[in-house]
Amino acid sequence: MHTRLVPVLPRHYAALTRTRFLPQFNITNPTPSDKTCDSCPNQTTCPRSRTRHVSVKDDGTYDVVIVGGGCVGASIARELTKYNLSILLLESADDVTQGATKGNSGIVHAGFDDKPGSVRAKYCWPGNQILVLAKTKEERKVLDDLMERGRKNGVQRLKILEGKSVFEIEPFCNPNTIAALHSPDAGNLIPYEFAIAMAENAADNGAEVRIRRTVSAIEATDAGFEVTADHWEPKSYAKTMHGSEATVPEPEVNDSKAVPAAVIAALGAAGAGFLKSQPQFTDEMAMGVAAAALVLALIVFLSSSAKPNRVQGEGKAKDSRKPVGTGGSRVSVDEMMVGGSGSMSANDGVVVGTEKIKFIVNAAGGGSDKISAMIGDDSFTIKPRLGDYLLLNREQGYLAKHTLFPCPDPVLGKGVLVQTTLWGNLILGPTARDTYLKDKMDMTDEDVQKFILSKCKDLVPDFDSKQVIHGFVGARAKNSTGDWIIEESKVNSNFIQAAGIDSPGLAGSPAIAVEVVRLLQKNGLSKAKTKNFNPNRAPIITPKDGWKGIKAGPVGKFTDPKVNVICKCEKVTEHEVITALRRSLPIDSTQGIRKRTRAGMGHCQGDAENYNCECRVADVIARENGYGKKEEVGRRPWPATSTLPQRWLEESEKENLVELAKK
Ligand SMILES: Cc1cc2nc3c(=O)[nH]c(=O)nc-3n(C[C@H](O)[C@H](O)[C@H](O)COP(=O)(O)OP(=O)(O)OC[C@H]3O[C@@H](n4cnc5c(N)ncnc54)[C@H](O)[C@@H]3O)c2cc1C
């Protein structure tokens, strides 16, 4: 997207400058809708978990409500803002793009492996380059099949490279490669940045976005639909909400941990009493035993009475590594369907209210079968297929110039690939683990890592497994029909399905959006275009020239936000964090900033003992959003979907990955 700088602050930003929360320096902003929300005129800060502007019509309805803020829902929202309409996007997670859209390979597929005639083939092609490597005569034949499929699907400029010509363009690929299918028209992108850009541009053009809203019921009415959504917030924040109906349960007392602590303390006291009665032991020695038992009991109690499943995240680097490395819970497959690491349970959330809204498009990805069933359309079910990845440090990115694929598997799809992301990291994966297959779900973290590393060594033998910095999982929304569902529901033609969009849905999302708008218009949605649609969005991240002009140091040392570095590994400045926060989408979590600025994306993954960037980011969010306490800022939970033992790996853990990579 192109850069556009707007010198004038829009109305609600101007209102914000009157508060003490906005430092006085210039940030350029795009122009969102100037229709500001009047539901809270007396508040000094903007409402949380939603855009500051609203799009609702005077009669209290919207023309279209989109359920799901992945790449599909965001693209549909943006496409709709080209017309004179009121649009609302509801997302269950704590940000847009927290579903399948954040956990994938980011390839804008060329469309050569989609079955000709399928819905996938229709929407994928209308999109850096791909090489599919063949190492045997059988695989060489598969390349011919893919060429033929590509031809039928209208994919252009495909060619097969033989022998040495492969190494001329990809010198580090497996030396046993005999040929490769070259697709120059494919590309890759950072999927979550794409979806954020689409959603933000939609909001800039007037669409209203609410996050942390899980749609829980839909009722057909004479005028359309009535949609009910549960609004949740992290408990830490909900406790601060005045007059809310939130029911915030008290933290559980973990009795199972208090008992052993009490037993140790009692045994210590009894032991001390016994020793004191023996002539060879002094009072001091007995006291020493009692004190040691007490300390031990205290350690057992404290280690166990911490909330068992959650990472709360405190602010100081001298705190234990817990907030950023260990101790949280794994995100379940069910949670992945409604926002993964941004979901209610991953964020220790609690429902704080419900709201009723009219009209609907179903773009709920892994949750789309449930949304469809809410209107009585149970024509499909989602059968999630997990895809695990390992991400390597940027220094490994030189090893792959193209996206390198093996020959595809007829059942498991495109296979495990090696590619360099746009930010220069080497990415390995994904797996294809169907959640209904026990053996796939029984795989241990090490099994998964071994699978990925060994398969990728087959494509590029020279990468360094010690350079793994991150692991994550995405869930493909495979569905029981075997193809994408882009149509009016057979139960109600005003309910449009953009459902069950598995790979390559990212590549297809702009074309899917155009089709969904066509279907809505066919059913009576206004076709009147707006003259004000602005397709552009200014970038958030500014290019750096090494450390020229920017400085990293203790909190508070550098006061110019353009100079002050918040994340050392990725050289993210405070200015970039503030820029993101003043954009039109709601951001009240460190995850949201991570995806927009890369703060916490580097090799230390936000480790408290390194530069503690997650806490620095939380400080800025709390200040900018006007929260009383940093604790109200949503944190990035751990381990969420990672298979790694902790965020910043120890040397022995890295050595283990090297062993796993050996077949
Ligand atoms: C491992 C893997 C690799 C992939 N590789 C590629 C690739 O290289 N190229 C490509 O083009 N595609 C790829 N894909 C596919 C691509 O990621 C998906 O097709 C695309 O992200 C689907 O977007 P979506 O918006 O439909 O779904 P999602 O991104 O899952 O968005 C749906 C949203 O709906 C929300 N939601 C669910 N239920 C509710 C509810 N009740 N109320 C409110 N909100 C709700 C969820 O929280 C979620 O944010 C891959 C997918 C995976 C998992």
XYZ file of C-alpha atoms and ligand atoms in Angstrom:
716
model
C 0.000 0.000 0.000
C 1.149 3.527 -0.719
C 2.307 6.072 1.773
C 0.071 9.010 2.419
C 0.757 11.664 5.004
C -2.080 13.653 6.494
C -1.061 16.802 8.354
C -4.369 17.427 10.140
C -5.402 15.414 13.161
C -8.970 14.107 12.873
C -11.615 15.182 15.369
C -11.312 12.543 18.025
C -7.532 12.804 17.999
C -7.928 16.541 18.485
C -10.103 15.748 21.489
C -7.421 13.447 22.771
C -4.776 16.132 22.640
C -6.655 17.891 25.406
C -6.009 15.013 27.729
C -2.790 14.627 29.599
C -2.168 11.339 27.890
C -0.996 12.605 24.552
C 2.582 13.907 24.360
C 2.862 16.911 22.079
C 4.791 15.809 19.035
C 3.660 15.277 15.505
C 2.388 11.949 14.342
C 0.818 11.633 10.936
C -2.452 9.799 10.823
C -4.811 8.611 8.164
C -8.335 10.012 8.318
C -10.927 7.671 9.742
C -14.606 8.428 9.700
C -15.323 11.768 11.349
C -18.471 10.338 12.898
C -17.353 10.091 16.480
C -18.973 7.984 19.111
C -21.356 9.885 21.341
C -22.016 7.058 23.730
C -19.479 8.335 26.229
C -19.228 12.139 25.770
C -17.860 12.765 29.217
C -15.017 10.308 29.073
C -11.508 11.678 28.802
C -10.299 8.515 27.137
C -11.667 6.670 24.145
C -13.686 3.499 24.568
C -11.730 0.308 24.775
C -11.867 -2.619 22.364
C -13.541 -0.711 19.539
C -12.839 1.988 17.001
C -13.377 5.472 18.339
C -15.799 6.296 15.561
C -19.090 4.504 14.916
C -20.805 3.636 11.677
C -24.282 2.930 12.970
C -27.244 4.476 11.138
C -29.676 6.841 12.800
C -32.189 4.009 13.274
C -29.635 2.069 15.268
C -28.910 -0.536 12.569
C -25.999 -1.335 10.252
C -26.209 -2.261 6.589
C -23.764 -5.144 7.015
C -22.280 -6.889 10.045
C -19.222 -9.065 9.319
C -18.366 -11.778 11.828
C -14.608 -12.428 11.905
C -11.612 -10.102 11.544
C -9.234 -12.393 9.643
C -7.942 -11.587 6.145
C -11.297 -12.565 4.652
C -13.501 -10.470 6.972
C -11.061 -7.533 6.803
C -10.949 -7.650 2.984
C -14.745 -7.787 2.822
C -15.019 -4.832 5.211
C -12.601 -2.803 3.083
C -14.335 -3.686 -0.174
C -17.678 -2.640 1.319
C -16.323 0.767 2.366
C -16.141 1.687 -1.331
C -19.921 2.043 -1.086
C -22.149 4.334 0.923
C -22.893 1.876 3.705
C -22.736 1.462 7.460
C -20.475 -1.472 8.276
C -19.618 -3.215 11.514
C -16.928 -5.873 11.931
C -17.124 -8.058 15.064
C -14.033 -10.009 16.120
C -13.898 -12.439 18.974
C -10.162 -12.058 19.730
C -8.247 -9.176 21.313
C -7.231 -7.901 17.876
C -8.037 -8.503 14.250
C -5.938 -11.226 12.519
C -5.584 -13.549 15.526
C -7.089 -16.609 13.778
C -5.669 -18.659 10.871
C -4.556 -15.405 9.287
C -1.699 -14.886 11.728
C -0.431 -18.494 11.659
C 0.350 -19.342 8.065
C 3.059 -19.307 5.387
C 2.020 -15.977 3.914
C 2.283 -17.183 0.343
C 0.336 -15.505 -2.377
C -0.013 -18.833 -4.167
C 0.115 -18.894 -7.953
C -2.789 -21.368 -8.130
C -1.063 -24.290 -9.899
C -1.966 -26.977 -7.364
C -5.656 -26.224 -6.888
C -8.022 -28.725 -8.474
C -9.299 -27.196 -11.728
C -12.954 -26.244 -11.417
C -12.857 -25.862 -7.610
C -13.877 -22.672 -5.800
C -10.261 -22.428 -4.593
C -8.910 -22.432 -8.168
C -11.381 -19.711 -9.152
C -10.271 -17.210 -6.503
C -6.588 -18.042 -5.925
C -4.857 -17.109 -9.174
C -6.578 -13.712 -9.978
C -1.752 -12.835 -7.107
C 8.058 -13.455 -5.102
C 8.178 -16.697 -6.614
C 7.830 -20.384 -5.887
C 10.073 -23.349 -6.704
C 8.714 -26.886 -6.236
C 11.735 -29.193 -5.970
C 11.846 -32.760 -7.388
C 14.542 -35.194 -6.209
C 13.330 -38.443 -7.834
C 11.925 -39.496 -11.236
C 8.480 -39.953 -9.637
C 8.561 -36.421 -8.230
C 9.683 -35.143 -11.642
C 6.406 -36.533 -13.061
C 4.454 -34.641 -10.368
C 5.978 -31.420 -11.714
C 4.398 -32.165 -15.106
C 1.017 -32.723 -13.407
C 1.315 -29.408 -11.575
C 2.229 -27.656 -14.843
C -0.907 -29.066 -16.437
C -3.136 -28.062 -13.484
C -1.658 -24.581 -13.588
C -2.381 -24.330 -17.317
C -6.023 -25.357 -16.747
C -6.345 -22.816 -13.915
C -5.018 -20.016 -16.117
C -1.704 -19.661 -14.255
C 0.839 -17.995 -16.489
C 4.615 -18.177 -16.984
C 5.078 -21.533 -15.257
C 8.188 -23.410 -16.394
C 10.197 -26.471 -15.391
C 13.889 -25.962 -14.690
C 16.136 -28.999 -15.194
C 19.427 -29.967 -13.459
C 22.024 -27.225 -12.953
C 19.675 -24.382 -13.831
C 17.918 -24.894 -10.466
C 21.176 -24.242 -8.552
C 21.892 -21.148 -10.599
C 18.921 -19.422 -8.959
C 18.842 -21.341 -5.614
C 22.408 -22.359 -4.671
C 21.620 -23.734 -1.171
C 18.844 -26.203 -2.078
C 19.328 -29.972 -1.657
C 22.184 -31.140 -3.968
C 20.051 -34.156 -5.033
C 17.459 -31.900 -6.694
C 16.999 -32.923 -10.365
C 14.350 -30.397 -11.466
C 11.993 -27.680 -10.181
C 8.706 -26.088 -11.175
C 9.249 -22.312 -11.252
C 6.273 -20.038 -10.670
C 7.368 -16.414 -11.065
C 3.924 -14.941 -10.412
C 3.525 -16.160 -6.836
C 4.609 -13.999 -3.920
C 4.687 -13.819 -0.158
C 3.679 -11.312 2.455
C 3.456 -10.959 6.214
C -0.100 -12.254 6.628
C -1.038 -10.439 9.821
C 0.351 -7.150 8.507
C -1.781 -7.615 5.386
C -4.965 -8.235 7.385
C -4.245 -5.345 9.767
C -3.702 -3.065 6.755
C -7.011 -4.172 5.232
C -8.943 -3.760 8.511
C -7.296 -0.433 9.329
C -7.980 0.936 5.867
C -11.582 -0.239 6.202
C -11.799 1.626 9.526
C -10.125 4.699 7.988
C -12.874 4.611 5.400
C -15.594 4.461 8.003
C -16.133 0.814 8.994
C -16.628 0.308 12.714
C -14.569 -2.483 14.307
C -15.204 -4.040 17.693
C -12.813 -6.603 19.139
C -13.320 -8.996 22.075
C -16.890 -9.543 20.805
C -17.761 -13.229 20.433
C -20.954 -13.724 18.467
C -23.081 -16.133 20.482
C -26.535 -16.034 18.850
C -28.229 -14.892 15.651
C -31.961 -14.483 15.257
C -33.706 -13.930 11.917
C -36.106 -10.953 12.097
C -38.429 -9.255 9.579
C -35.778 -6.582 8.986
C -32.822 -8.959 8.745
C -31.043 -10.469 11.712
C -30.390 -9.709 15.308
C -26.872 -10.675 16.325
C -25.869 -11.159 19.946
C -22.199 -10.827 20.866
C -20.544 -11.403 24.235
C -18.116 -8.638 25.087
C -15.188 -9.871 27.192
C -12.189 -8.160 28.750
C -9.190 -9.458 30.709
C -10.150 -9.863 34.375
C -7.417 -7.432 35.412
C -9.148 -4.730 33.382
C -12.728 -5.803 34.138
C -12.052 -5.313 37.834
C -11.398 -1.643 37.164
C -14.630 -1.086 35.195
C -17.029 1.002 37.218
C -20.716 0.166 37.101
C -20.189 -2.761 34.771
C -22.168 -5.933 35.112
C -19.011 -7.927 34.886
C -18.849 -10.894 37.177
C -15.247 -11.222 38.085
C -14.610 -14.440 39.945
C -12.077 -14.301 42.742
C -8.807 -16.013 41.848
C -8.904 -19.682 42.728
C -7.090 -20.644 45.902
C -4.946 -23.536 44.970
C -5.424 -25.761 48.023
C -3.454 -28.588 46.514
C -0.388 -26.393 46.813
C -1.128 -24.965 50.240
C -1.312 -28.453 51.778
C 2.230 -29.628 50.911
C 3.568 -26.241 52.034
C 1.828 -26.615 55.393
C 3.087 -30.201 55.735
C 6.706 -29.096 55.095
C 6.352 -26.263 57.635
C 4.842 -28.635 60.251
C 7.548 -31.279 59.666
C 10.209 -28.565 59.984
C 8.772 -27.357 63.286
C 8.458 -30.929 64.613
C 12.027 -31.705 63.473
C 13.340 -28.565 65.182
C 11.536 -29.531 68.402
C 13.032 -33.027 68.281
C 16.579 -31.718 67.659
C 16.246 -29.207 70.480
C 15.503 -32.084 72.864
C 18.752 -33.869 71.850
C 21.848 -32.811 73.871
C 24.246 -32.915 70.868
C 22.230 -30.195 68.991
C 22.281 -26.517 69.959
C 19.240 -24.224 69.932
C 20.756 -22.380 66.910
C 20.990 -25.649 64.948
C 17.362 -26.442 65.724
C 16.329 -22.901 64.803
C 18.261 -23.289 61.526
C 16.263 -26.418 60.641
C 12.985 -24.665 61.476
C 13.950 -21.617 59.381
C 15.022 -23.798 56.423
C 11.685 -25.669 56.575
C 9.790 -22.395 56.656
C 11.679 -21.033 53.634
C 11.057 -24.295 51.761
C 7.364 -24.200 52.655
C 7.152 -20.597 51.492
C 8.822 -21.443 48.157
C 6.416 -24.350 47.598
C 3.427 -22.182 48.489
C 4.437 -19.176 46.392
C 5.428 -21.205 43.353
C 2.104 -22.965 43.449
C -0.304 -20.262 44.494
C 0.550 -18.230 41.406
C -2.387 -18.559 39.051
C -1.835 -21.942 37.500
C -2.672 -21.204 33.896
C -2.005 -17.586 33.235
C 0.850 -15.263 32.672
C 0.101 -11.932 34.221
C 3.242 -10.056 33.345
C 4.750 -7.640 35.786
C 6.774 -4.675 34.828
C 10.360 -4.896 35.905
C 13.312 -6.627 34.410
C 14.390 -7.766 37.852
C 11.155 -9.761 38.139
C 11.510 -13.444 37.390
C 11.490 -14.566 33.760
C 7.972 -15.872 34.276
C 6.032 -13.158 32.463
C 7.807 -13.734 29.230
C 9.020 -17.258 29.242
C 7.171 -19.903 31.188
C 4.125 -20.779 33.211
C 1.116 -20.116 30.970
C -1.230 -22.551 29.328
C -1.273 -24.016 25.854
C -3.998 -22.610 23.627
C -6.464 -25.395 22.779
C -7.773 -26.087 19.279
C -11.208 -24.764 20.321
C -9.630 -21.492 21.446
C -7.775 -21.274 18.125
C -11.150 -21.169 16.369
C -12.032 -17.946 18.196
C -8.769 -16.068 18.166
C -5.938 -18.301 19.479
C -3.518 -16.413 21.724
C -5.914 -13.474 21.553
C -8.900 -15.471 22.793
C -10.852 -14.940 25.977
C -9.434 -17.885 27.889
C -5.849 -17.283 26.707
C -6.164 -13.784 28.131
C -7.855 -14.739 31.387
C -10.958 -12.943 30.196
C -14.446 -12.525 31.583
C -17.679 -11.519 29.833
C -18.550 -7.937 30.706
C -21.704 -7.491 28.643
C -23.679 -8.445 25.555
C -24.860 -6.344 22.646
C -27.462 -6.786 19.926
C -26.793 -5.750 16.331
C -28.523 -6.363 12.953
C -27.413 -8.018 9.658
C -24.561 -10.431 8.748
C -21.682 -11.920 6.663
C -20.076 -15.095 8.017
C -16.253 -14.798 7.797
C -15.570 -16.550 11.086
C -12.927 -18.989 9.757
C -12.617 -21.936 12.135
C -15.761 -20.770 13.933
C -17.811 -20.334 10.738
C -19.745 -23.618 11.119
C -20.967 -22.493 14.537
C -22.018 -19.081 13.186
C -23.840 -20.773 10.305
C -25.606 -23.183 12.679
C -26.937 -20.154 14.590
C -29.339 -19.519 11.673
C -30.088 -23.239 11.290
C -27.667 -23.814 8.393
C -25.668 -26.886 9.360
C -24.640 -27.792 5.816
C -20.940 -28.007 6.760
C -18.654 -28.581 9.719
C -15.103 -27.388 10.292
C -12.415 -30.053 10.600
C -9.333 -28.127 11.751
C -5.950 -29.138 10.389
C -3.043 -27.751 12.432
C 0.074 -26.339 10.809
C 3.137 -25.949 13.089
C 6.055 -23.661 12.257
C 9.547 -22.829 13.501
C 10.962 -19.383 12.841
C 14.711 -18.732 12.599
C 16.731 -15.598 13.252
C 17.141 -13.084 10.457
C 20.775 -14.064 9.843
C 19.531 -17.331 8.253
C 17.330 -15.622 5.676
C 19.989 -15.652 2.936
C 19.523 -19.405 2.522
C 16.332 -19.260 0.419
C 15.628 -16.752 -2.310
C 12.390 -18.435 -3.425
C 9.697 -20.193 -1.453
C 10.982 -23.763 -1.626
C 8.440 -26.577 -1.663
C 8.801 -30.343 -1.891
C 6.482 -32.115 -4.334
C 2.956 -32.004 -2.825
C 1.348 -34.957 -1.031
C -2.022 -35.977 -2.540
C -3.643 -36.084 0.953
C -1.627 -33.732 3.135
C -1.263 -30.958 0.586
C 1.528 -28.620 -0.259
C 4.080 -29.966 2.228
C 6.665 -28.496 4.574
C 8.445 -25.527 3.040
C 11.435 -23.265 3.567
C 11.195 -19.579 2.796
C 12.517 -16.204 3.836
C 9.932 -13.831 5.256
C 9.763 -10.247 4.109
C 11.541 -9.276 7.339
C 14.397 -11.672 6.512
C 13.714 -14.536 8.936
C 13.879 -18.095 7.652
C 10.560 -19.845 8.261
C 10.165 -23.645 8.357
C 6.871 -25.524 8.219
C 3.993 -26.138 8.298
C 2.940 -29.586 9.476
C -0.501 -30.903 8.518
C -2.032 -32.397 11.698
C -5.722 -33.244 11.355
C -7.256 -32.776 14.766
C -9.500 -35.846 14.377
C -6.447 -38.139 14.004
C -5.209 -39.336 17.387
C -1.659 -40.089 16.275
C -1.265 -36.537 14.963
C -2.631 -35.002 18.141
C -0.484 -37.299 20.300
C 2.713 -35.910 18.763
C 4.914 -34.337 21.405
C 6.509 -30.929 20.958
C 9.784 -32.660 20.137
C 8.059 -34.915 17.576
C 6.696 -31.818 15.866
C 10.050 -30.031 15.946
C 11.870 -33.113 14.631
C 9.365 -33.489 11.806
C 9.712 -29.872 10.677
C 13.492 -29.652 11.055
C 14.218 -32.940 9.287
C 11.817 -32.259 6.386
C 13.306 -28.793 5.901
C 16.862 -30.143 6.016
C 15.800 -32.161 2.981
C 15.160 -28.913 1.096
C 17.947 -26.705 2.500
C 20.553 -28.782 4.384
C 22.641 -25.847 5.676
C 20.335 -23.904 8.009
C 21.422 -23.678 11.666
C 18.786 -25.188 13.993
C 20.324 -23.258 16.908
C 18.925 -20.119 15.332
C 15.289 -21.087 16.026
C 13.705 -18.165 17.898
C 9.981 -18.874 17.799
C 7.398 -21.613 17.253
C 3.699 -21.237 16.495
C 0.690 -23.113 15.157
C -2.103 -22.084 12.792
C -5.367 -23.972 12.296
C -6.624 -24.407 8.731
C -10.404 -24.214 8.586
C -10.837 -27.370 6.469
C -14.511 -28.147 6.105
C -16.687 -31.151 5.365
C -17.527 -30.028 1.782
C -13.863 -30.184 0.719
C -13.939 -26.710 -0.876
C -14.419 -23.071 0.108
C -17.997 -21.955 0.794
C -18.678 -18.582 -0.821
C -22.395 -18.310 -1.394
C -25.715 -17.211 0.055
C -26.894 -19.571 2.735
C -29.594 -21.938 1.518
C -31.480 -21.190 4.730
C -31.490 -17.396 4.349
C -30.229 -15.585 1.250
C -29.363 -12.471 3.268
C -26.778 -14.485 5.176
C -23.613 -14.665 3.038
C -21.079 -17.405 3.706
C -17.362 -16.698 3.271
C -16.719 -19.790 5.328
C -14.319 -22.687 5.693
C -11.581 -20.844 3.793
C -8.452 -22.970 4.156
C -5.248 -22.469 2.187
C -4.757 -20.466 -0.012
C -7.373 -18.199 1.523
C -4.897 -15.429 2.131
C -4.124 -15.289 -1.582
C -7.807 -15.511 -2.382
C -9.143 -13.007 0.149
C -9.263 -9.871 -2.071
C -11.123 -11.805 -4.798
C -13.418 -13.416 -2.197
C -14.295 -9.932 -0.915
C -15.339 -8.781 -4.396
C -17.568 -11.848 -4.775
C -19.188 -11.393 -1.338
C -20.033 -7.783 -2.180
C -21.551 -8.977 -5.483
C -23.708 -11.511 -3.610
C -24.860 -8.876 -1.109
C -25.726 -6.463 -3.904
C -27.608 -9.177 -5.741
C -29.769 -9.399 -2.632
C -30.521 -5.709 -2.484
C -27.540 -4.028 -0.799
C -27.075 -0.481 -2.096
C -24.599 -0.146 -4.977
C -24.144 3.616 -4.454
C -20.391 4.266 -4.390
C -18.767 6.769 -2.065
C -16.514 9.434 -3.536
C -14.432 9.504 -0.378
C -12.865 6.037 -0.485
C -9.143 6.333 0.193
C -7.250 3.156 -0.754
C -3.962 4.247 0.873
C -2.455 3.647 4.265
C 0.761 5.097 5.682
C 3.344 2.596 6.979
C 3.971 2.376 10.733
C 7.539 1.056 10.688
C 10.210 3.488 9.462
C 13.387 2.162 7.804
C 16.492 2.349 10.056
C 20.083 2.976 9.092
C 21.735 0.745 11.706
C 21.720 2.635 15.043
C 22.008 6.058 13.416
C 19.740 8.528 15.245
C 18.198 6.007 17.669
C 19.310 4.963 21.173
C 18.601 2.100 23.570
C 18.909 2.649 27.311
C 17.190 2.394 30.684
C 13.493 3.348 30.879
C 13.151 7.173 30.939
C 16.701 7.965 29.794
C 15.796 9.050 26.246
C 12.755 11.279 26.054
C 12.491 11.930 22.309
C 10.132 9.173 21.073
C 11.819 9.155 17.670
C 15.153 8.376 19.371
C 13.995 6.192 22.252
C 14.193 2.499 21.330
C 11.509 0.301 22.910
C 12.601 -3.041 21.429
C 16.342 -3.457 20.998
C 16.376 -6.588 18.811
C 14.077 -5.121 16.174
C 15.050 -1.450 16.737
C 11.468 -0.339 17.350
C 11.094 3.252 18.519
C 8.549 4.678 20.941
C 7.366 6.859 18.069
C 6.396 3.767 16.070
C 4.449 2.352 19.015
C 2.602 5.632 19.465
C 1.909 5.858 15.740
C 0.284 2.425 15.823
C -1.777 3.343 18.881
C -3.136 6.478 17.239
C -4.354 4.632 14.188
C -8.019 3.859 13.755
C -8.136 0.245 15.003
C -8.433 -0.429 18.735
C -5.173 -1.669 20.328
C -5.060 -2.508 24.008
C -2.632 -5.399 24.101
C 1.105 -5.883 23.638
C 0.251 -8.508 20.999
C -1.440 -5.818 18.944
C 1.678 -3.640 19.025
C 3.946 -6.626 18.343
C 2.193 -7.328 15.068
C 2.215 -3.693 13.956
C 5.726 -2.591 14.994
C 7.643 -5.915 15.516
C 8.393 -5.030 19.176
C 9.099 -8.472 20.727
C 9.619 -10.240 17.382
C 13.421 -10.422 17.638
C 15.733 -13.147 18.879
C 15.062 -12.585 22.613
C 11.273 -12.604 22.082
C 10.730 -9.886 24.673
C 12.755 -11.491 27.441
C 12.551 -9.575 30.714
C 16.215 -10.090 31.443
C 17.310 -8.707 28.104
C 15.568 -5.383 27.409
C 12.068 -6.178 28.697
C 10.406 -4.641 25.672
C 6.956 -6.102 26.404
C 6.758 -4.113 29.648
C 8.045 -0.973 27.924
C 5.341 -1.397 25.301
C 2.712 -1.918 28.020
C 3.812 1.382 29.611
C 3.267 3.276 26.362
C -0.116 1.637 25.737
C -1.288 2.453 29.266
C -0.178 6.068 28.901
C -1.596 6.596 25.415
C -4.891 4.875 26.150
C -5.256 6.621 29.462
C -5.387 3.533 31.650
C -4.748 4.003 35.309
C -2.502 0.973 35.511
C -0.235 -0.904 33.178
C -1.904 -4.110 34.383
C -4.979 -3.165 32.343
C -3.016 -3.701 29.152
C -3.604 -7.121 27.590
C -0.435 -9.224 27.457
C 0.896 -11.810 25.082
C 0.166 -15.140 26.744
C 2.754 -17.893 26.860
C 3.245 -20.566 25.620
C 0.026 -20.055 23.595
C 0.758 -22.243 20.551
C 4.556 -22.431 20.819
C 6.255 -25.829 20.973
C 9.434 -24.281 22.417
C 10.306 -24.731 26.113
C 10.646 -20.991 26.715
C 10.773 -17.756 24.789
C 14.527 -17.219 24.792
C 16.210 -20.599 24.467
C 19.142 -21.751 26.593
C 22.199 -23.162 24.828
C 21.274 -26.743 25.846
C 17.790 -26.293 24.361
C 19.342 -25.093 21.105
C 21.686 -28.118 21.072
C 18.613 -30.316 21.420
C 17.099 -28.796 18.266
C 20.328 -29.579 16.403
C 19.998 -33.235 17.500
C 16.323 -33.330 16.473
C 17.192 -32.050 12.994
C 19.355 -35.145 12.429
C 17.200 -37.903 10.997
C -0.647 -23.591 8.599
C -1.349 -22.755 7.563
C -0.678 -22.363 6.390
C -1.333 -21.596 5.437
N -0.620 -21.115 4.373
C -1.244 -20.268 3.513
C -0.499 -19.653 2.472
O 0.730 -19.799 2.363
N -1.175 -18.864 1.593
C -2.509 -18.661 1.686
O -3.047 -17.978 0.837
N -3.229 -19.198 2.694
C -2.623 -19.979 3.603
N -3.330 -20.512 4.643
C -4.762 -20.273 4.727
C -5.096 -18.917 5.277
O -4.391 -18.663 6.488
C -6.594 -18.894 5.533
O -7.262 -19.300 4.393
C -7.065 -17.504 5.902
O -6.281 -16.960 6.950
C -8.510 -17.586 6.328
O -8.901 -16.325 6.732
P -10.279 -16.140 7.480
O -10.433 -14.688 7.640
O -11.323 -16.903 6.758
O -10.095 -16.905 8.855
P -9.406 -16.423 10.231
O -8.129 -15.716 10.016
O -9.367 -17.635 11.097
O -10.428 -15.371 10.775
C -11.659 -15.735 11.321
C -11.884 -14.880 12.520
O -13.186 -15.124 13.011
C -13.156 -14.976 14.405
N -14.305 -15.653 14.981
C -14.551 -16.983 15.052
N -15.699 -17.209 15.709
C -16.186 -15.992 16.052
C -17.340 -15.564 16.764
N -18.214 -16.438 17.268
N -17.537 -14.234 16.947
C -16.666 -13.316 16.469
N -15.547 -13.682 15.787
C -15.317 -14.991 15.581
C -11.833 -15.618 14.805
O -11.388 -15.155 16.063
C -10.924 -15.197 13.669
O -10.172 -14.040 13.981
C -2.693 -21.254 5.626
C -3.348 -21.617 6.794
C -2.675 -22.324 7.778
C -3.352 -22.617 9.074
